[in-house]
Short mmCIF file of C-alpha atoms in Angstrom, two decimals:
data_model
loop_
_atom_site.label_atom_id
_atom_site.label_comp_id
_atom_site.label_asym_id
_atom_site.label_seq_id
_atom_site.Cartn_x
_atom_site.Cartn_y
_atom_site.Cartn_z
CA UNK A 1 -20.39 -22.92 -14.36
CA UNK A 2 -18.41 -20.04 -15.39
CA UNK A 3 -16.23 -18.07 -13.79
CA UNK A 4 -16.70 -14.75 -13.43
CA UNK A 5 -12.98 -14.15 -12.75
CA UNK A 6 -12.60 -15.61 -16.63
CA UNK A 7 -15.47 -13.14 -17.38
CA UNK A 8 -13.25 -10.34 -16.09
CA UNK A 9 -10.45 -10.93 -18.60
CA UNK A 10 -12.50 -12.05 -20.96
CA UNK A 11 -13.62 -8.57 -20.82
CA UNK A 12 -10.61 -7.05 -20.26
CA UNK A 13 -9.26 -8.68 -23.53
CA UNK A 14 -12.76 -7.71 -25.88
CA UNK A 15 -11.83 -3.94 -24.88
CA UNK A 16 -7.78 -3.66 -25.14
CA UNK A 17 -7.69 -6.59 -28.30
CA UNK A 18 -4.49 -7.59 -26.87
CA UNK A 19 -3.68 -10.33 -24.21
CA UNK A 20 -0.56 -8.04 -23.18
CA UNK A 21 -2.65 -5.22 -22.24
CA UNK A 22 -5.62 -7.18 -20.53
CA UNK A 23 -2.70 -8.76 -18.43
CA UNK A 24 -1.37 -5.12 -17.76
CA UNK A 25 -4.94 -3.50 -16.86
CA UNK A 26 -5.76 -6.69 -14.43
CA UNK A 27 -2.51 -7.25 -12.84
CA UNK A 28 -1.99 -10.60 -14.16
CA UNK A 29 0.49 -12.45 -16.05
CA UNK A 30 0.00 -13.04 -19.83
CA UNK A 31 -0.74 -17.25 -19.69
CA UNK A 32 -3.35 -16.32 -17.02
CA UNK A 33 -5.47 -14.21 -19.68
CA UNK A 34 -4.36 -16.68 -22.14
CA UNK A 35 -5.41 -19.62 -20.04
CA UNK A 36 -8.90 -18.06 -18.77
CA UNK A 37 -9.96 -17.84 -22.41
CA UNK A 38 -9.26 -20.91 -23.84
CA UNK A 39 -10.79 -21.99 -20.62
CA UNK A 40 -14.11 -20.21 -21.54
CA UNK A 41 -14.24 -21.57 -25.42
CA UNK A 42 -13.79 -24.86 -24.14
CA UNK A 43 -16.99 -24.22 -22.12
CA UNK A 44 -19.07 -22.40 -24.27
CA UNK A 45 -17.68 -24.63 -27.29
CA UNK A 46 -17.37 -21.59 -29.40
CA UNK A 47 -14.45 -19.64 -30.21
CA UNK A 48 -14.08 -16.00 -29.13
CA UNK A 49 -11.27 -14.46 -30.77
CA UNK A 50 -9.00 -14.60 -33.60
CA UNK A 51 -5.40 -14.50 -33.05
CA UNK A 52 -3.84 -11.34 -35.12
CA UNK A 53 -0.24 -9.48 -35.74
CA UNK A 54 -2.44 -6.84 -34.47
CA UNK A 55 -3.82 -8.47 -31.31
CA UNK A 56 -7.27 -10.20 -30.81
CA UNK A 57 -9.61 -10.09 -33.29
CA UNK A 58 -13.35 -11.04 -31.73
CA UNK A 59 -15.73 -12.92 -33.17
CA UNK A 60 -19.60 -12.03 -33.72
CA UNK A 61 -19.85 -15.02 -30.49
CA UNK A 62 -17.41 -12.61 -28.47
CA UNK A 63 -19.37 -9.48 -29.00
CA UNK A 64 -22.61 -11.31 -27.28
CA UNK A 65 -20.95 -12.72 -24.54
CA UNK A 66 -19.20 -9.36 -23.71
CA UNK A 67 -22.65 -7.41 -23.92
CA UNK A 68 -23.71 -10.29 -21.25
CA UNK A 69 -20.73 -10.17 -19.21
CA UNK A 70 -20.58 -7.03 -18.58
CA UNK A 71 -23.85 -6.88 -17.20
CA UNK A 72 -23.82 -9.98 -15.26
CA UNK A 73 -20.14 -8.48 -13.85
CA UNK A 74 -21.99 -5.44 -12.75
CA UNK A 75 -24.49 -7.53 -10.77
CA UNK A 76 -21.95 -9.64 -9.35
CA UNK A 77 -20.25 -6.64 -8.08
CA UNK A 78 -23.62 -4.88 -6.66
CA UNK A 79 -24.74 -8.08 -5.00
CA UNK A 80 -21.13 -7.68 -3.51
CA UNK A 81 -21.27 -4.07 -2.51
CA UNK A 82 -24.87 -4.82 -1.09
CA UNK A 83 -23.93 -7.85 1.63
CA UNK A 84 -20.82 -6.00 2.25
CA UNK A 85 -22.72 -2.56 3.32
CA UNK A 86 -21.35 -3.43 7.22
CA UNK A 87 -17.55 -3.07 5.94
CA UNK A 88 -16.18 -0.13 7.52
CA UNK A 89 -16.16 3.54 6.70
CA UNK A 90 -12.57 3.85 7.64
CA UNK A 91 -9.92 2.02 7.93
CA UNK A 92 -6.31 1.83 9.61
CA UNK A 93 -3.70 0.86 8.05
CA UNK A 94 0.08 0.64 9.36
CA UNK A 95 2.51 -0.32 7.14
CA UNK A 96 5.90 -1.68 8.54
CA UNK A 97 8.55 1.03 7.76
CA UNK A 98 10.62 -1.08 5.84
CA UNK A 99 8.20 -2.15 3.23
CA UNK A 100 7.61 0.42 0.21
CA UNK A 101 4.23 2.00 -0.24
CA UNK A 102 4.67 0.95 -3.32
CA UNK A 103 5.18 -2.87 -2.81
CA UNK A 104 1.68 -2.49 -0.56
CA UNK A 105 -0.19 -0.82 -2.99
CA UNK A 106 -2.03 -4.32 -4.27
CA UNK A 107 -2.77 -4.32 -0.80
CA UNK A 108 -4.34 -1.26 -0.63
CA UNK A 109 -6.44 -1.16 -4.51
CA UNK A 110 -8.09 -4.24 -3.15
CA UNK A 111 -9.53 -2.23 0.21
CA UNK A 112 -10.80 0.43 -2.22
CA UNK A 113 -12.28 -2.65 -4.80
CA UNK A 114 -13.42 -4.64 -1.78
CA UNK A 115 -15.31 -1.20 -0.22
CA UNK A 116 -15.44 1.90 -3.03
CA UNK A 117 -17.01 4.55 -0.33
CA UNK A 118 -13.94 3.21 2.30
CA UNK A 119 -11.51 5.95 3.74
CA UNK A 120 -8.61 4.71 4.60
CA UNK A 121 -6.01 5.98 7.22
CA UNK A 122 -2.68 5.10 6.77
CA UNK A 123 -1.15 5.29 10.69
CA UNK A 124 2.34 4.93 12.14
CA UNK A 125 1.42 2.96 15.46
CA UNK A 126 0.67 -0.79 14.18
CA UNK A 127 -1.35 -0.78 17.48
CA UNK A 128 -3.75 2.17 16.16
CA UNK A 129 -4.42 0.06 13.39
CA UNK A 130 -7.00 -1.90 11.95
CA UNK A 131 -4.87 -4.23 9.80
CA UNK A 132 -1.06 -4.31 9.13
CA UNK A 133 0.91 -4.96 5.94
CA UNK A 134 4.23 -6.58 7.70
CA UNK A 135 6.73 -8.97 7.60
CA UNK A 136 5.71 -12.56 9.69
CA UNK A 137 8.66 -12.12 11.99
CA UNK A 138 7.52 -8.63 12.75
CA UNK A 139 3.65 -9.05 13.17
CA UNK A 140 2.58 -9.78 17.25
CA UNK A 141 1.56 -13.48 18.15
CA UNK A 142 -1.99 -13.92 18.21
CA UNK A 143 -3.06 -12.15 15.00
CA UNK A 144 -3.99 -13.56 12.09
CA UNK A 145 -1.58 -13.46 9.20
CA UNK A 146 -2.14 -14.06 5.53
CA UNK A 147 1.21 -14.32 3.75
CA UNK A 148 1.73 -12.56 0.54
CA UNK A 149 5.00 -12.47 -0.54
CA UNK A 150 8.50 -13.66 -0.40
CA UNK A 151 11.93 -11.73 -1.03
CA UNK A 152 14.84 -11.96 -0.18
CA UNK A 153 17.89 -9.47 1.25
CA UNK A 154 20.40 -8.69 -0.71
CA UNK A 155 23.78 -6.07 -1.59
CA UNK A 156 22.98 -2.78 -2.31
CA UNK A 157 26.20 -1.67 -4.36
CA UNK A 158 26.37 2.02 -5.68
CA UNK A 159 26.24 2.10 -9.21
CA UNK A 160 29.85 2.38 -9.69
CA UNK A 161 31.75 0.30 -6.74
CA UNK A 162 33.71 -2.58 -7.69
CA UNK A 163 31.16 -5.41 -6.32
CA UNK A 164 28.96 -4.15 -8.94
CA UNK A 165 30.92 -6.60 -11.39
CA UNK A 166 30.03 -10.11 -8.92
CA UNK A 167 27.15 -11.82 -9.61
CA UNK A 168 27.28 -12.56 -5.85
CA UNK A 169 28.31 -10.55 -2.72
CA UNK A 170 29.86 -12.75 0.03
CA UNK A 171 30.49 -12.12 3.82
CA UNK A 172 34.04 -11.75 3.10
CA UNK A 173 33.99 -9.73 0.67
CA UNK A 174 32.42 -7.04 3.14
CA UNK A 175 35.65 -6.86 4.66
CA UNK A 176 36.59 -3.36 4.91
CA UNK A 177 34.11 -2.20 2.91
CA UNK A 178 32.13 1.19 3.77
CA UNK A 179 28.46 -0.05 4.95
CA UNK A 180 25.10 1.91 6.11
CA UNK A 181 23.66 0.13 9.02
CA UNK A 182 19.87 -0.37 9.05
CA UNK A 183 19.56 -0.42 12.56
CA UNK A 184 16.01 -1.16 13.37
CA UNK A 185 16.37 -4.20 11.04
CA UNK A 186 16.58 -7.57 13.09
CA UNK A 187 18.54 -9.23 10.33
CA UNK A 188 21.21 -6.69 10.24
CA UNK A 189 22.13 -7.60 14.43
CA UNK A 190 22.08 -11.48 12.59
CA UNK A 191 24.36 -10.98 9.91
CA UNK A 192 26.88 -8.76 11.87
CA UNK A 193 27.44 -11.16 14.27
CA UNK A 194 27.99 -13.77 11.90
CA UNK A 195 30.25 -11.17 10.42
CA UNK A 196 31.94 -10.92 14.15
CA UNK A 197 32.34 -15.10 14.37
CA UNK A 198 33.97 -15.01 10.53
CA UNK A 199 36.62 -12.01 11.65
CA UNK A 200 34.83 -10.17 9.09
CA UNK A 201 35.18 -6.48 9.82
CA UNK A 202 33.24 -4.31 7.32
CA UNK A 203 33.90 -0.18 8.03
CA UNK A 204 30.43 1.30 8.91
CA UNK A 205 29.81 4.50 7.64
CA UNK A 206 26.05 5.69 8.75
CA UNK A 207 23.74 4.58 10.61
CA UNK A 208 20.09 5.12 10.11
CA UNK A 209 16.03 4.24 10.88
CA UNK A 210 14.96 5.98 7.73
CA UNK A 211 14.69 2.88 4.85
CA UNK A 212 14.59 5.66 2.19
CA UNK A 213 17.54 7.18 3.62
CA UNK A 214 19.42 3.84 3.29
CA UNK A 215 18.61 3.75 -0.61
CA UNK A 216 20.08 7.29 -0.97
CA UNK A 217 22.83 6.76 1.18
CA UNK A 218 23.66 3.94 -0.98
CA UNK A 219 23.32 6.26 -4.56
CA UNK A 220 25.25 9.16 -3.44
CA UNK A 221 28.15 6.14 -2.98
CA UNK A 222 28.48 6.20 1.06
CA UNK A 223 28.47 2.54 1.21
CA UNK A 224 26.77 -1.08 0.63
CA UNK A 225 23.88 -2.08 2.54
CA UNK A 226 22.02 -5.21 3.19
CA UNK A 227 17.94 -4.53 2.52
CA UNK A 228 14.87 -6.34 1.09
CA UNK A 229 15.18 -6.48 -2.93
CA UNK A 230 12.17 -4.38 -3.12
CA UNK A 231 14.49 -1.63 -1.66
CA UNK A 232 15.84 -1.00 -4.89
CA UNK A 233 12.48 -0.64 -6.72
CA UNK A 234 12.93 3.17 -8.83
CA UNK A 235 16.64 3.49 -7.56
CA UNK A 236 18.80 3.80 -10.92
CA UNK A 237 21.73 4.31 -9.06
CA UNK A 238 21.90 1.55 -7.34
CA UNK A 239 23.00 -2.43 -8.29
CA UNK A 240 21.22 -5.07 -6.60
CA UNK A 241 23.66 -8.18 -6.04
CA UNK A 242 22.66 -11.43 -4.49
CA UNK A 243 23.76 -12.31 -1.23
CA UNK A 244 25.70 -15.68 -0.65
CA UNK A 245 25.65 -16.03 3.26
CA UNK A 246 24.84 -18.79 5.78
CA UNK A 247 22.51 -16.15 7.34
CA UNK A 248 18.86 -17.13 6.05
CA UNK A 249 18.28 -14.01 4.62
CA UNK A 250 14.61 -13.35 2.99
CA UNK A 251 11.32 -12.08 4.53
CA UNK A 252 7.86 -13.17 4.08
CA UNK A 253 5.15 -9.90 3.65
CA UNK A 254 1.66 -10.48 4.62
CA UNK A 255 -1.31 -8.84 5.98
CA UNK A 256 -2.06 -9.06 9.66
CA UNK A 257 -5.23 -8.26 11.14
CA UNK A 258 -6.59 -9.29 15.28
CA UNK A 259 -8.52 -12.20 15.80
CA UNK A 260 -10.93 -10.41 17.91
CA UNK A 261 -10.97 -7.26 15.97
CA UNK A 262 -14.47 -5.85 14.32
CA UNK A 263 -12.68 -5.91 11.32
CA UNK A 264 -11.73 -9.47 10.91
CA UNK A 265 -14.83 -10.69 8.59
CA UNK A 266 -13.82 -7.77 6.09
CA UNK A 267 -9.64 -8.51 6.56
CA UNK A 268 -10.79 -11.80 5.63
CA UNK A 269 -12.59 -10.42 2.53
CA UNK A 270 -9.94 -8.35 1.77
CA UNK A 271 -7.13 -11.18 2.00
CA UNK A 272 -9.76 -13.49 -0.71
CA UNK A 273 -9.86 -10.66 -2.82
CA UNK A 274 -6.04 -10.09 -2.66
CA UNK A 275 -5.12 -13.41 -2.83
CA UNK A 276 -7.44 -14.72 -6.14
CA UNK A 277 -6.24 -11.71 -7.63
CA UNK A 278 -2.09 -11.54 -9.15
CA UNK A 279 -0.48 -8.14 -8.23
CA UNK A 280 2.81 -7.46 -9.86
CA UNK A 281 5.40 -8.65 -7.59
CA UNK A 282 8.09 -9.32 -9.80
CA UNK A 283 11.33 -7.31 -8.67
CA UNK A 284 12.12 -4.98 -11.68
CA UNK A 285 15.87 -5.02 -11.09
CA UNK A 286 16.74 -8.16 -12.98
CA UNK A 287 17.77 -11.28 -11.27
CA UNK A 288 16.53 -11.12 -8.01
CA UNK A 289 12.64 -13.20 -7.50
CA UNK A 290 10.24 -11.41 -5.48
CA UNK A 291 7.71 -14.60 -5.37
CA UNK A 292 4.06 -14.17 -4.51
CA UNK A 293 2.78 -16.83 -2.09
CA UNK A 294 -0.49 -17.86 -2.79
CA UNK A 295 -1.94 -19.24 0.31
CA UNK A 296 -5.55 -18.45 0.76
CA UNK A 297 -6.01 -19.30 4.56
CA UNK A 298 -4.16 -17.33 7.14
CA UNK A 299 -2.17 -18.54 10.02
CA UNK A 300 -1.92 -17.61 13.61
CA UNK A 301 1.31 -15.89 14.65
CA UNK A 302 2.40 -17.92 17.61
CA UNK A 303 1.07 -20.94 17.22
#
């Protein structure tokens, strides 16, 4: 049987004759294209394109299957939109305050694939809302949770402070070094007291709420600051170095939804779609791995 996920980059790679753009334009890595179409000439036991310093090349069997496969994507997707008329009109979403828009948005293209005609509300109260993008630490007990992705906290360094030049940043060499406090962070209480029971005293310059704040605070070369990688996403002035602590320092992002809510059949639609789909999670600052987790059933917080 084929697969009408293959179908999609099949398609994707007919129209853009490139495996580097079809990657780009699904949100998939480059052996994933590669693999889904030597997957479908194995099938069909013809071969569909011709490899070229300019890209793909298709052959005369390419050009029927795309005719077909666009067409028999189109039904696919109608049959979809038809047993999924009940999904809701609107939607609430809350998304935790330290996690980017950004990092969420795969999150949120897959509500608009999963539903076109859905308005969605994006709310500040995660009890006001529908489902929540959040870390599993964060999210309430009882609630189902689908984890997405992993990253982990490192040293934001301004651009040009000494620590830029260590591959790693270690507890001790915070010590008297100017830092911006994230206070509503709970790993930030974690990491200061193991600070505290190492003698280490770093000298704490601001203190703020605001996460973008932090990542300004951090450019204009107030102090360091311990965040999520992701916090650095579009921030040229600022160096992301690892952290080498004791303190287990990452975060696992997911999306969060109530067992009992009226929402829960399409959350669970929407976690499928997001979760046999790739969306770019690779941190763009270098070194530091921003991993996706592909776990298709969610788990209940608390138990």
């Amino acid at each position: 049987m084929i697969d009408l996920r293959a179908l999609r980059y099949f398609v994707a790679a007919f129209e853009e004759r490139s495996v580097t753009a079809a990657a780009r334009r699904c949100a998939i890595s480059q052996p994933s294209i590669t693999a889904a179409l030597q997957g479908l000439e194995a099938s069909l036991g013809v071969r569909l394109f011709a490899r070229t310093r300019q890209g793909l090349a298709p052959t005369r069997d390419a050009e029927i299957l795309h005719g077909r496969a666009v067409g028999l994507l189109a039904e696919a997707a109608a049959i979809e939109r038809e047993f999924r008329g009940r999904a809701p009109r609107t939607l609430s979403i809350h998304v935790q305050p330290d996690i980017s828009l950004r990092r969420a948005a795969p999150i949120l293209r897959a509500a608009y694939e999963t539903s076109p005609g859905i308005v969605i509300r994006l709310v500040a109260d995660p009890n006001q809302a529908d489902l929540v993008v959040g870390a599993d630490g964060c999210v309430e007990d009882g609630m189902d949770f689908l984890p997405l992705w992993t990253e982990p906290y490192v040293v934001l360094v301004p651009a040009d402070h000494p620590l830029r030049f260590k591959a790693e940043v270690g507890p001790r060499d915070l010590e008297g070094q100017p830092m911006i406090e994230r206070t509503q962070c709970r790993l930030q209480a974690r990491f200061e007291a193991h600070l505290s029971t190492l003698g280490v005293k770093p000298d704490i310059r601001a203190t703020t709420t605001d996460e973008d704040a932090v990542v300004t605070l951090v450019e204009l070369g107030v102090g360091l600051a311990i965040a999520p990688a992701s916090h650095a996403d579009g921030a040229p002035g600022v160096v992301v170095r690892l952290l080498a602590s004791d303190v287990a320092a990452s975060r696992t992002i997911g999306l969060a939804w109530r067992v009992d809510s009226s929402h829960a059949r399409f959350a669970k639609a929407l976690a499928h779609a997001i979760t046999t789909s790739a969306p770019p999670l690779t941190a763009r600052r270098g070194a530091v791995p921003i991993r996706a987790v592909r776990s298709i059933s969610p788990r209940r917080r608390g138990q």
